[in-house]
Amino acid sequence: MRRDIPIQAIPPTEGCGDVQVRQERGQREVFCGLTGIIWLHRKMQDAFFLVVGSRTCAHLLQSAAGVMIFAEPRFGTAIIGERDLAGLVDVHDELDRIVGQLLARRPNIRTLFLVGSCPSEVIKLDLGRAAQRLHGLHAPQVRVLHYSGSGIETTFTQGEDACLQALVEQLPEREDPAPNLMVVGTLAEVVEDQLRGLIEGMGVSQVDFFPPRQSHELPAVGPNTRFVLAQPFLADTARALQARGAEIIPALFPLGVEGTSRWLHAIAQAMGVAEARCAEVIAPAAARAERSLAAAREVLDGKSIFFFPDSQLEIPLARFAQRELGMRLTEVGTPYLHRQLMAPELALLPSQTEVCEGQDVDAQLDRCLAAAPDLVVCGLGLANPLEAKGLTTKWAIELVFTPIQGFEQAADLAGLLSRPWRRRLKLAA
Ligand code: SF4
């Protein structure tokens, strides 16, 4: 489970900041960290993710990846069978054999991630030792790393955090004394290109995105590196970058017009760009995005929304829904709350907002049914039962799989929240 990791001090932003945080420990309804492989393997095109797990793990990945399995995907599962579990064969030997076959068949793989799962954890398979041994066998052509995506240790988006944390240790040391910017968190390429255009348009020329599109082209890091998170679930990665001397830029997350504007202004301030220059560069895109929200606002203004905990995106999403779409926040669940990273977001939530960290799913379902919100954002497993009770739902996973960051995507994000309501209105007509 996660610890609250001290991140270097983030100054408070304006706002009331007196939200109520309820903590719950009970049965949870969330995916495990293996799910992150779906977007990580799309992003790093020369990496391969080998889950050391069971048939359940393989099924999870194949169903989450959908049609991708018909192409030759860059992920797979080394199945731990009954003989392995019974200690009848040496799992390390089996792993060496599978990896040898894989790398011979796929010579374009430059980074191989061994991904731990519940079964590998249960049999106490030392994946660190396995990665070291396999790295010795296959370097320099292939770098072999490991991290855990097991459901015992991680939820949903924590898999990306664990993966990026493992990569941070591999980043080369930056010698250049000029300050550079690193944008941290997996973003769709279209979003990355738009954000890069705006950042470079402000005059910041040394900008890297992490993770990179090619895993062997790792950006350098050092004491002159300033980094900003593009995703809210990367506390361990942030801590690892700080340990390499980099400094975090406190900011809102780039969701919605306000989130993206403030995120870019925070970058500008940290990188010595004049406020006016930043405002001038972002104004046209911000104005366009603002106009594009009108249709969704018309549907959602005044409606209430309830978030079940899923991806750690819930708090920035709630801020966007409330401040830019006029929605009322009934409850904002999050699987884990990193108070320092989330401080700028929490400060903008209305006073008395109910934030719930962790989960006791039955109690939370009772509260949700009692509140009867207009829209519920929840995991796949809860959506059908809630729809059956007459509630309107949105699958939280769609908000992770769809590009929603930045100005150009603000309307898409709003559309994801308004679509279930439009559907309901059509059915009622
Ligand atoms: Fe299930 Fe654990 Fe495998 Fe995730 S890692 S699919 S929770 S067995």
CSV table of C-alpha atoms and ligand atoms in Angstrom, one decimal:
chain,number,residue,atom,x,y,z
A,1,MET,CA,0.0,0.0,0.0
A,2,ARG,CA,1.0,3.6,-0.5
A,3,ARG,CA,2.6,5.8,2.1
A,4,ASP,CA,2.3,9.6,2.3
A,5,ILE,CA,5.6,10.4,0.8
A,6,PRO,CA,7.1,13.8,1.7
A,7,ILE,CA,7.4,15.9,-1.4
A,8,GLN,CA,9.3,19.1,-1.1
A,9,ALA,CA,7.1,21.9,0.2
A,10,ILE,CA,4.4,23.1,-2.1
A,11,PRO,CA,3.1,26.6,-1.2
A,12,PRO,CA,-0.7,26.8,-0.7
A,13,THR,CA,-2.7,28.5,-3.4
A,14,GLU,CA,-5.7,30.8,-2.9
A,15,GLY,CA,-9.0,29.3,-1.9
A,16,CYS,CA,-10.8,28.1,1.1
A,17,GLY,CA,-9.1,24.8,1.3
A,18,ASP,CA,-11.3,23.5,4.2
A,19,VAL,CA,-12.6,20.4,2.5
A,20,GLN,CA,-13.7,17.5,4.6
A,21,VAL,CA,-11.5,14.4,4.1
A,22,ARG,CA,-13.1,11.2,5.2
A,23,GLN,CA,-10.9,8.1,5.3
A,24,GLU,CA,-12.3,4.6,4.7
A,25,ARG,CA,-10.8,1.2,4.9
A,26,GLY,CA,-12.9,-1.7,3.6
A,27,GLN,CA,-13.7,-3.6,0.5
A,28,ARG,CA,-12.5,-1.9,-2.7
A,29,GLU,CA,-13.7,-2.0,-6.2
A,30,VAL,CA,-10.7,-0.9,-8.3
A,31,PHE,CA,-8.5,-2.3,-11.0
A,32,CYS,CA,-4.9,-3.4,-10.2
A,33,GLY,CA,-1.8,-1.6,-11.5
A,34,LEU,CA,-1.4,-3.9,-14.5
A,35,THR,CA,-4.0,-1.8,-16.3
A,36,GLY,CA,-1.4,1.0,-16.8
A,37,ILE,CA,0.4,-1.3,-19.3
A,38,ILE,CA,-2.4,-0.5,-21.8
A,39,TRP,CA,-1.4,3.1,-22.2
A,40,LEU,CA,2.3,2.7,-21.3
A,41,HIS,CA,2.9,0.2,-24.1
A,42,ARG,CA,1.2,2.5,-26.6
A,43,LYS,CA,3.4,5.4,-25.6
A,44,MET,CA,6.8,3.7,-25.4
A,45,GLN,CA,7.0,2.1,-28.8
A,46,ASP,CA,10.2,0.1,-28.3
A,47,ALA,CA,9.3,-1.3,-24.8
A,48,PHE,CA,7.7,-4.6,-23.9
A,49,PHE,CA,5.8,-5.4,-20.7
A,50,LEU,CA,6.1,-9.0,-19.6
A,51,VAL,CA,3.7,-9.7,-16.7
A,52,VAL,CA,4.8,-12.5,-14.6
A,53,GLY,CA,1.4,-13.7,-13.5
A,54,SER,CA,-1.6,-15.9,-13.9
A,55,ARG,CA,-4.2,-16.5,-16.6
A,56,THR,CA,-6.4,-13.9,-14.7
A,57,CYS,CA,-3.8,-11.3,-15.3
A,58,ALA,CA,-3.6,-12.2,-19.0
A,59,HIS,CA,-7.4,-12.0,-19.3
A,60,LEU,CA,-7.4,-8.6,-17.6
A,61,LEU,CA,-4.9,-7.2,-20.0
A,62,GLN,CA,-6.5,-8.7,-23.1
A,63,SER,CA,-10.0,-7.5,-22.3
A,64,ALA,CA,-8.7,-4.0,-21.3
A,65,ALA,CA,-6.7,-3.8,-24.5
A,66,GLY,CA,-9.6,-4.9,-26.6
A,67,VAL,CA,-8.9,-5.1,-30.3
A,68,MET,CA,-5.2,-4.5,-29.8
A,69,ILE,CA,-4.6,-8.2,-29.2
A,70,PHE,CA,-5.1,-8.9,-32.9
A,71,ALA,CA,-2.0,-6.9,-33.7
A,72,GLU,CA,1.2,-8.2,-32.2
A,73,PRO,CA,1.1,-6.3,-28.9
A,74,ARG,CA,4.0,-5.2,-26.9
A,75,PHE,CA,2.9,-6.9,-23.7
A,76,GLY,CA,2.4,-10.5,-22.7
A,77,THR,CA,2.1,-12.7,-19.7
A,78,ALA,CA,4.5,-15.4,-18.5
A,79,ILE,CA,2.0,-17.7,-16.8
A,80,ILE,CA,3.0,-19.0,-13.4
A,81,GLY,CA,1.4,-22.5,-13.5
A,82,GLU,CA,0.6,-25.0,-10.8
A,83,ARG,CA,4.0,-26.6,-11.0
A,84,ASP,CA,5.6,-23.2,-10.4
A,85,LEU,CA,3.4,-22.6,-7.4
A,86,ALA,CA,4.2,-26.0,-6.0
A,87,GLY,CA,7.9,-25.3,-6.3
A,88,LEU,CA,8.3,-28.2,-8.7
A,89,VAL,CA,10.2,-26.1,-11.3
A,90,ASP,CA,12.6,-23.2,-11.0
A,91,VAL,CA,10.6,-20.2,-12.1
A,92,HIS,CA,13.8,-18.2,-12.8
A,93,ASP,CA,14.9,-20.8,-15.4
A,94,GLU,CA,11.5,-20.7,-17.0
A,95,LEU,CA,11.6,-16.9,-17.1
A,96,ASP,CA,15.1,-16.9,-18.7
A,97,ARG,CA,13.8,-19.2,-21.3
A,98,ILE,CA,10.7,-17.2,-22.1
A,99,VAL,CA,12.6,-13.9,-22.2
A,100,GLY,CA,15.3,-15.5,-24.5
A,101,GLN,CA,12.6,-16.6,-26.9
A,102,LEU,CA,10.8,-13.3,-26.8
A,103,LEU,CA,13.9,-11.2,-27.5
A,104,ALA,CA,15.0,-13.5,-30.3
A,105,ARG,CA,11.6,-13.1,-32.0
A,106,ARG,CA,11.3,-9.3,-31.3
A,107,PRO,CA,14.7,-7.8,-31.9
A,108,ASN,CA,13.3,-4.2,-31.9
A,109,ILE,CA,12.6,-4.4,-28.1
A,110,ARG,CA,14.9,-2.0,-26.3
A,111,THR,CA,13.4,-2.0,-22.8
A,112,LEU,CA,11.8,-5.0,-21.2
A,113,PHE,CA,9.7,-4.5,-18.1
A,114,LEU,CA,9.2,-7.5,-15.9
A,115,VAL,CA,5.9,-6.7,-14.2
A,116,GLY,CA,5.1,-8.3,-10.9
A,117,SER,CA,1.5,-9.5,-10.1
A,118,CYS,CA,-0.4,-11.1,-7.2
A,119,PRO,CA,0.9,-14.7,-8.0
A,120,SER,CA,4.5,-13.6,-8.3
A,121,GLU,CA,4.2,-11.8,-5.0
A,122,VAL,CA,2.6,-14.8,-3.3
A,123,ILE,CA,5.4,-17.1,-4.3
A,124,LYS,CA,7.9,-14.4,-3.4
A,125,LEU,CA,9.5,-14.3,-6.7
A,126,ASP,CA,12.4,-11.9,-6.6
A,127,LEU,CA,11.9,-10.0,-9.8
A,128,GLY,CA,14.6,-7.5,-8.9
A,129,ARG,CA,17.1,-10.3,-9.0
A,130,ALA,CA,15.6,-11.7,-12.2
A,131,ALA,CA,15.8,-8.3,-13.9
A,132,GLN,CA,19.4,-7.9,-12.9
A,133,ARG,CA,20.3,-11.3,-14.2
A,134,LEU,CA,18.5,-10.9,-17.5
A,135,HIS,CA,19.9,-7.4,-17.9
A,136,GLY,CA,23.4,-8.9,-17.6
A,137,LEU,CA,22.5,-11.4,-20.3
A,138,HIS,CA,20.9,-9.0,-22.8
A,139,ALA,CA,22.6,-5.6,-22.3
A,140,PRO,CA,23.3,-3.3,-24.0
A,141,GLN,CA,20.8,-4.2,-26.7
A,142,VAL,CA,18.0,-4.5,-24.1
A,143,ARG,CA,17.6,-2.8,-20.7
A,144,VAL,CA,15.6,-5.1,-18.3
A,145,LEU,CA,13.7,-3.4,-15.5
A,146,HIS,CA,11.0,-4.5,-13.1
A,147,TYR,CA,8.1,-3.0,-11.1
A,148,SER,CA,5.0,-4.3,-9.4
A,149,GLY,CA,1.5,-4.0,-10.9
A,150,SER,CA,0.0,-6.5,-8.4
A,151,GLY,CA,-3.5,-5.9,-7.0
A,152,ILE,CA,-2.1,-6.5,-3.5
A,153,GLU,CA,0.3,-3.5,-3.8
A,154,THR,CA,-1.2,-1.2,-6.4
A,155,THR,CA,-4.4,0.2,-7.7
A,156,PHE,CA,-5.2,1.1,-11.3
A,157,THR,CA,-3.0,4.1,-12.1
A,158,GLN,CA,-0.3,3.3,-9.5
A,159,GLY,CA,1.2,0.9,-12.1
A,160,GLU,CA,2.3,3.9,-14.2
A,161,ASP,CA,3.8,5.5,-11.1
A,162,ALA,CA,5.8,2.3,-10.3
A,163,CYS,CA,6.9,1.9,-13.9
A,164,LEU,CA,8.1,5.5,-14.2
A,165,GLN,CA,9.8,5.4,-10.9
A,166,ALA,CA,11.9,2.4,-12.2
A,167,LEU,CA,12.8,4.4,-15.3
A,168,VAL,CA,13.9,7.5,-13.3
A,169,GLU,CA,16.8,5.5,-11.9
A,170,GLN,CA,18.0,5.0,-15.5
A,171,LEU,CA,17.9,8.6,-16.6
A,172,PRO,CA,21.3,10.0,-17.6
A,173,GLU,CA,22.8,12.8,-15.4
A,174,ARG,CA,22.3,16.2,-17.0
A,175,GLU,CA,25.6,18.2,-17.3
A,176,ASP,CA,24.2,21.3,-19.0
A,177,PRO,CA,23.9,24.2,-16.5
A,178,ALA,CA,20.9,25.8,-18.4
A,179,PRO,CA,17.6,25.0,-16.8
A,180,ASN,CA,15.4,22.5,-18.5
A,181,LEU,CA,11.8,21.4,-18.2
A,182,MET,CA,10.4,17.9,-17.9
A,183,VAL,CA,6.7,17.2,-18.2
A,184,VAL,CA,6.0,14.0,-16.3
A,185,GLY,CA,3.2,11.5,-17.0
A,186,THR,CA,1.9,9.6,-20.0
A,187,LEU,CA,0.0,11.8,-22.4
A,188,ALA,CA,-1.5,10.9,-25.8
A,189,GLU,CA,0.8,12.1,-28.6
A,190,VAL,CA,-1.7,14.6,-29.9
A,191,VAL,CA,-1.9,16.2,-26.4
A,192,GLU,CA,1.9,16.1,-26.0
A,193,ASP,CA,2.3,17.9,-29.4
A,194,GLN,CA,-0.2,20.6,-28.4
A,195,LEU,CA,1.4,21.2,-25.0
A,196,ARG,CA,4.9,21.2,-26.4
A,197,GLY,CA,3.8,23.8,-29.0
A,198,LEU,CA,2.4,26.1,-26.3
A,199,ILE,CA,5.4,25.7,-24.0
A,200,GLU,CA,7.9,26.3,-26.8
A,201,GLY,CA,5.8,29.2,-28.0
A,202,MET,CA,6.5,30.8,-24.6
A,203,GLY,CA,10.2,30.6,-25.3
A,204,VAL,CA,11.0,27.5,-23.2
A,205,SER,CA,13.2,25.5,-25.7
A,206,GLN,CA,14.6,22.8,-23.5
A,207,VAL,CA,11.6,20.6,-22.8
A,208,ASP,CA,11.4,16.9,-22.4
A,209,PHE,CA,8.3,14.7,-22.0
A,210,PHE,CA,8.7,11.7,-19.7
A,211,PRO,CA,8.1,8.9,-20.4
A,212,PRO,CA,9.5,9.4,-23.9
A,213,ARG,CA,8.1,7.9,-27.1
A,214,GLN,CA,11.2,5.7,-27.5
A,215,SER,CA,12.2,4.1,-24.2
A,216,HIS,CA,15.9,4.2,-25.2
A,217,GLU,CA,15.8,8.0,-25.6
A,218,LEU,CA,15.7,8.9,-22.0
A,219,PRO,CA,15.9,12.5,-21.0
A,220,ALA,CA,18.7,13.7,-18.8
A,221,VAL,CA,18.0,15.0,-15.3
A,222,GLY,CA,19.9,17.1,-12.8
A,223,PRO,CA,19.7,19.9,-10.3
A,224,ASN,CA,18.8,22.4,-13.0
A,225,THR,CA,15.8,20.3,-14.1
A,226,ARG,CA,12.3,21.7,-13.2
A,227,PHE,CA,9.5,19.1,-13.6
A,228,VAL,CA,5.8,19.4,-13.7
A,229,LEU,CA,3.3,16.6,-13.3
A,230,ALA,CA,0.7,16.1,-16.1
A,231,GLN,CA,-1.0,13.3,-14.2
A,232,PRO,CA,-1.9,13.4,-10.5
A,233,PHE,CA,-1.0,9.8,-9.6
A,234,LEU,CA,2.8,10.1,-9.8
A,235,ALA,CA,3.9,10.7,-6.2
A,236,ASP,CA,6.7,8.0,-6.2
A,237,THR,CA,8.0,9.2,-9.5
A,238,ALA,CA,8.1,12.8,-8.2
A,239,ARG,CA,10.0,11.7,-5.2
A,240,ALA,CA,12.5,9.7,-7.3
A,241,LEU,CA,13.1,12.8,-9.6
A,242,GLN,CA,13.6,14.9,-6.5
A,243,ALA,CA,16.2,12.4,-5.3
A,244,ARG,CA,18.0,13.0,-8.6
A,245,GLY,CA,18.1,16.8,-7.8
A,246,ALA,CA,15.1,17.9,-9.9
A,247,GLU,CA,12.7,20.5,-8.5
A,248,ILE,CA,8.9,20.1,-8.7
A,249,ILE,CA,6.7,22.9,-10.1
A,250,PRO,CA,3.5,23.1,-8.0
A,251,ALA,CA,0.5,23.5,-10.3
A,252,LEU,CA,-3.0,22.5,-10.9
A,253,PHE,CA,-3.4,19.6,-13.3
A,254,PRO,CA,-4.0,20.5,-17.0
A,255,LEU,CA,-7.7,19.5,-17.1
A,256,GLY,CA,-10.1,22.1,-18.4
A,257,VAL,CA,-9.4,25.6,-19.4
A,258,GLU,CA,-8.6,26.8,-15.9
A,259,GLY,CA,-6.4,23.8,-15.1
A,260,THR,CA,-4.5,24.1,-18.4
A,261,SER,CA,-4.0,27.8,-18.1
A,262,ARG,CA,-2.8,27.7,-14.6
A,263,TRP,CA,-0.6,24.7,-15.3
A,264,LEU,CA,1.1,26.7,-18.1
A,265,HIS,CA,1.4,29.8,-16.0
A,266,ALA,CA,3.1,27.8,-13.3
A,267,ILE,CA,5.6,26.5,-15.9
A,268,ALA,CA,6.1,30.0,-17.2
A,269,GLN,CA,6.8,31.4,-13.7
A,270,ALA,CA,9.3,28.6,-12.9
A,271,MET,CA,11.1,28.9,-16.2
A,272,GLY,CA,11.4,32.7,-16.0
A,273,VAL,CA,8.9,33.5,-18.8
A,274,ALA,CA,7.1,36.9,-18.3
A,275,GLU,CA,3.5,36.6,-17.3
A,276,ALA,CA,2.3,38.7,-20.2
A,277,ARG,CA,4.2,36.5,-22.7
A,278,CYS,CA,2.5,33.4,-21.3
A,279,ALA,CA,-0.9,35.0,-21.3
A,280,GLU,CA,-0.5,36.2,-24.9
A,281,VAL,CA,0.6,32.7,-26.1
A,282,ILE,CA,-2.2,30.8,-24.5
A,283,ALA,CA,-5.0,33.3,-25.1
A,284,PRO,CA,-6.3,32.1,-28.5
A,285,ALA,CA,-6.4,28.4,-27.5
A,286,ALA,CA,-7.9,29.2,-24.1
A,287,ALA,CA,-10.7,31.3,-25.6
A,288,ARG,CA,-11.5,28.6,-28.2
A,289,ALA,CA,-11.6,26.0,-25.4
A,290,GLU,CA,-13.8,28.2,-23.3
A,291,ARG,CA,-16.3,28.6,-26.1
A,292,SER,CA,-16.3,24.8,-26.7
A,293,LEU,CA,-17.5,24.1,-23.2
A,294,ALA,CA,-20.8,26.0,-23.6
A,295,ALA,CA,-22.8,23.0,-25.0
A,296,ALA,CA,-21.9,20.7,-22.1
A,297,ARG,CA,-22.4,23.4,-19.6
A,298,GLU,CA,-25.9,23.9,-20.8
A,299,VAL,CA,-26.7,20.3,-20.0
A,300,LEU,CA,-24.7,19.9,-16.7
A,301,ASP,CA,-25.1,23.3,-15.0
A,302,GLY,CA,-26.6,22.8,-11.6
A,303,LYS,CA,-26.5,19.0,-11.7
A,304,SER,CA,-24.9,17.0,-9.0
A,305,ILE,CA,-22.0,14.5,-9.4
A,306,PHE,CA,-20.6,11.7,-7.2
A,307,PHE,CA,-17.2,10.2,-7.8
A,308,PHE,CA,-16.3,6.7,-6.7
A,309,PRO,CA,-12.5,6.2,-6.1
A,310,ASP,CA,-10.7,4.9,-9.2
A,311,SER,CA,-7.8,6.7,-10.8
A,312,GLN,CA,-6.7,9.5,-8.5
A,313,LEU,CA,-8.0,11.9,-11.3
A,314,GLU,CA,-11.1,12.5,-9.3
A,315,ILE,CA,-10.1,15.6,-7.5
A,316,PRO,CA,-8.9,17.6,-10.6
A,317,LEU,CA,-12.0,16.3,-12.4
A,318,ALA,CA,-14.3,17.5,-9.6
A,319,ARG,CA,-12.6,20.9,-9.6
A,320,PHE,CA,-13.3,21.1,-13.4
A,321,ALA,CA,-16.9,19.9,-13.2
A,322,GLN,CA,-17.7,22.3,-10.4
A,323,ARG,CA,-15.9,25.4,-11.6
A,324,GLU,CA,-16.2,25.2,-15.3
A,325,LEU,CA,-19.4,23.2,-15.8
A,326,GLY,CA,-21.3,24.5,-12.8
A,327,MET,CA,-21.9,21.0,-11.3
A,328,ARG,CA,-22.5,20.4,-7.6
A,329,LEU,CA,-20.1,18.0,-5.8
A,330,THR,CA,-21.9,15.4,-3.8
A,331,GLU,CA,-18.9,13.3,-2.8
A,332,VAL,CA,-15.4,13.0,-4.3
A,333,GLY,CA,-13.9,9.6,-3.7
A,334,THR,CA,-10.2,9.0,-4.4
A,335,PRO,CA,-8.3,5.8,-3.9
A,336,TYR,CA,-5.4,7.7,-2.4
A,337,LEU,CA,-4.9,11.3,-1.5
A,338,HIS,CA,-1.5,12.8,-1.6
A,339,ARG,CA,-2.2,16.0,0.2
A,340,GLN,CA,0.9,18.0,-0.9
A,341,LEU,CA,0.6,17.2,-4.6
A,342,MET,CA,-3.2,17.8,-4.4
A,343,ALA,CA,-3.0,21.0,-2.3
A,344,PRO,CA,-3.5,23.4,-5.2
A,345,GLU,CA,-6.5,21.4,-6.4
A,346,LEU,CA,-8.0,21.0,-2.9
A,347,ALA,CA,-7.7,24.8,-2.3
A,348,LEU,CA,-10.1,25.4,-5.2
A,349,LEU,CA,-12.9,23.0,-4.1
A,350,PRO,CA,-15.9,24.6,-2.4
A,351,SER,CA,-15.8,24.7,1.3
A,352,GLN,CA,-17.3,21.6,2.9
A,353,THR,CA,-16.8,19.4,-0.1
A,354,GLU,CA,-16.8,15.7,1.0
A,355,VAL,CA,-13.6,14.1,-0.1
A,356,CYS,CA,-13.4,10.4,0.7
A,357,GLU,CA,-10.0,8.7,0.6
A,358,GLY,CA,-9.9,4.9,0.3
A,359,GLN,CA,-13.1,2.8,0.1
A,360,ASP,CA,-15.6,0.8,1.9
A,361,VAL,CA,-17.7,0.1,-1.1
A,362,ASP,CA,-21.0,-0.9,0.6
A,363,ALA,CA,-21.1,2.2,2.8
A,364,GLN,CA,-20.2,4.3,-0.2
A,365,LEU,CA,-22.9,2.8,-2.3
A,366,ASP,CA,-25.4,3.5,0.5
A,367,ARG,CA,-24.4,7.1,0.6
A,368,CYS,CA,-24.6,7.4,-3.2
A,369,LEU,CA,-28.1,5.9,-3.3
A,370,ALA,CA,-29.2,8.2,-0.5
A,371,ALA,CA,-27.8,11.3,-2.2
A,372,ALA,CA,-29.3,10.3,-5.6
A,373,PRO,CA,-26.9,12.4,-7.7
A,374,ASP,CA,-27.6,13.3,-11.3
A,375,LEU,CA,-24.3,11.7,-12.5
A,376,VAL,CA,-22.1,9.0,-10.9
A,377,VAL,CA,-18.5,8.5,-12.1
A,378,CYS,CA,-17.5,4.9,-11.1
A,379,GLY,CA,-15.8,1.7,-12.1
A,380,LEU,CA,-17.2,-0.8,-14.5
A,381,GLY,CA,-18.4,-3.2,-11.8
A,382,LEU,CA,-20.6,-0.6,-10.1
A,383,ALA,CA,-22.1,1.1,-13.2
A,384,ASN,CA,-24.7,-1.5,-14.1
A,385,PRO,CA,-26.1,-2.0,-10.6
A,386,LEU,CA,-26.4,1.8,-10.2
A,387,GLU,CA,-28.0,2.2,-13.6
A,388,ALA,CA,-30.5,-0.5,-12.6
A,389,LYS,CA,-31.4,1.7,-9.6
A,390,GLY,CA,-32.1,4.6,-12.0
A,391,LEU,CA,-28.8,6.5,-11.7
A,392,THR,CA,-26.9,7.9,-14.6
A,393,THR,CA,-23.3,6.7,-14.7
A,394,LYS,CA,-20.0,7.3,-16.5
A,395,TRP,CA,-17.2,4.7,-16.5
A,396,ALA,CA,-14.2,6.2,-14.8
A,397,ILE,CA,-11.8,4.2,-17.0
A,398,GLU,CA,-12.9,6.1,-20.1
A,399,LEU,CA,-11.6,9.3,-18.5
A,400,VAL,CA,-8.2,7.6,-18.2
A,401,PHE,CA,-8.1,6.1,-21.7
A,402,THR,CA,-9.3,9.2,-23.5
A,403,PRO,CA,-7.0,12.2,-24.1
A,404,ILE,CA,-8.5,14.8,-21.8
A,405,GLN,CA,-5.6,17.1,-21.0
A,406,GLY,CA,-5.0,20.5,-22.5
A,407,PHE,CA,-7.2,23.2,-24.2
A,408,GLU,CA,-8.1,21.3,-27.3
A,409,GLN,CA,-9.4,18.3,-25.2
A,410,ALA,CA,-11.5,20.4,-22.7
A,411,ALA,CA,-14.7,20.0,-24.8
A,412,ASP,CA,-14.0,16.2,-25.1
A,413,LEU,CA,-13.7,16.0,-21.3
A,414,ALA,CA,-16.9,17.9,-20.8
A,415,GLY,CA,-18.6,15.7,-23.5
A,416,LEU,CA,-17.6,12.6,-21.6
A,417,LEU,CA,-19.5,13.9,-18.6
A,418,SER,CA,-22.5,15.3,-20.5
A,419,ARG,CA,-23.0,12.3,-22.9
A,420,PRO,CA,-24.7,10.0,-20.4
A,421,TRP,CA,-27.2,12.8,-19.6
A,422,ARG,CA,-27.9,13.5,-23.3
A,423,ARG,CA,-28.5,9.8,-23.7
A,424,ARG,CA,-30.9,9.8,-20.8
A,425,LEU,CA,-32.7,12.8,-22.1
A,426,LYS,CA,-33.1,11.2,-25.5
A,427,LEU,CA,-34.5,8.0,-24.0
A,428,ALA,CA,-36.9,9.9,-21.9
A,429,ALA,CA,-38.2,12.0,-24.9
B,1,SF4,FE1,-5.8,-10.1,-10.6
B,1,SF4,FE2,-3.6,-9.6,-9.1
B,1,SF4,FE3,-3.3,-10.4,-11.7
B,1,SF4,FE4,-4.3,-7.9,-11.1
B,1,SF4,S1,-2.2,-8.7,-10.6
B,1,SF4,S2,-5.1,-9.3,-12.6
B,1,SF4,S3,-5.4,-8.3,-9.2
B,1,SF4,S4,-4.2,-11.6,-10.1
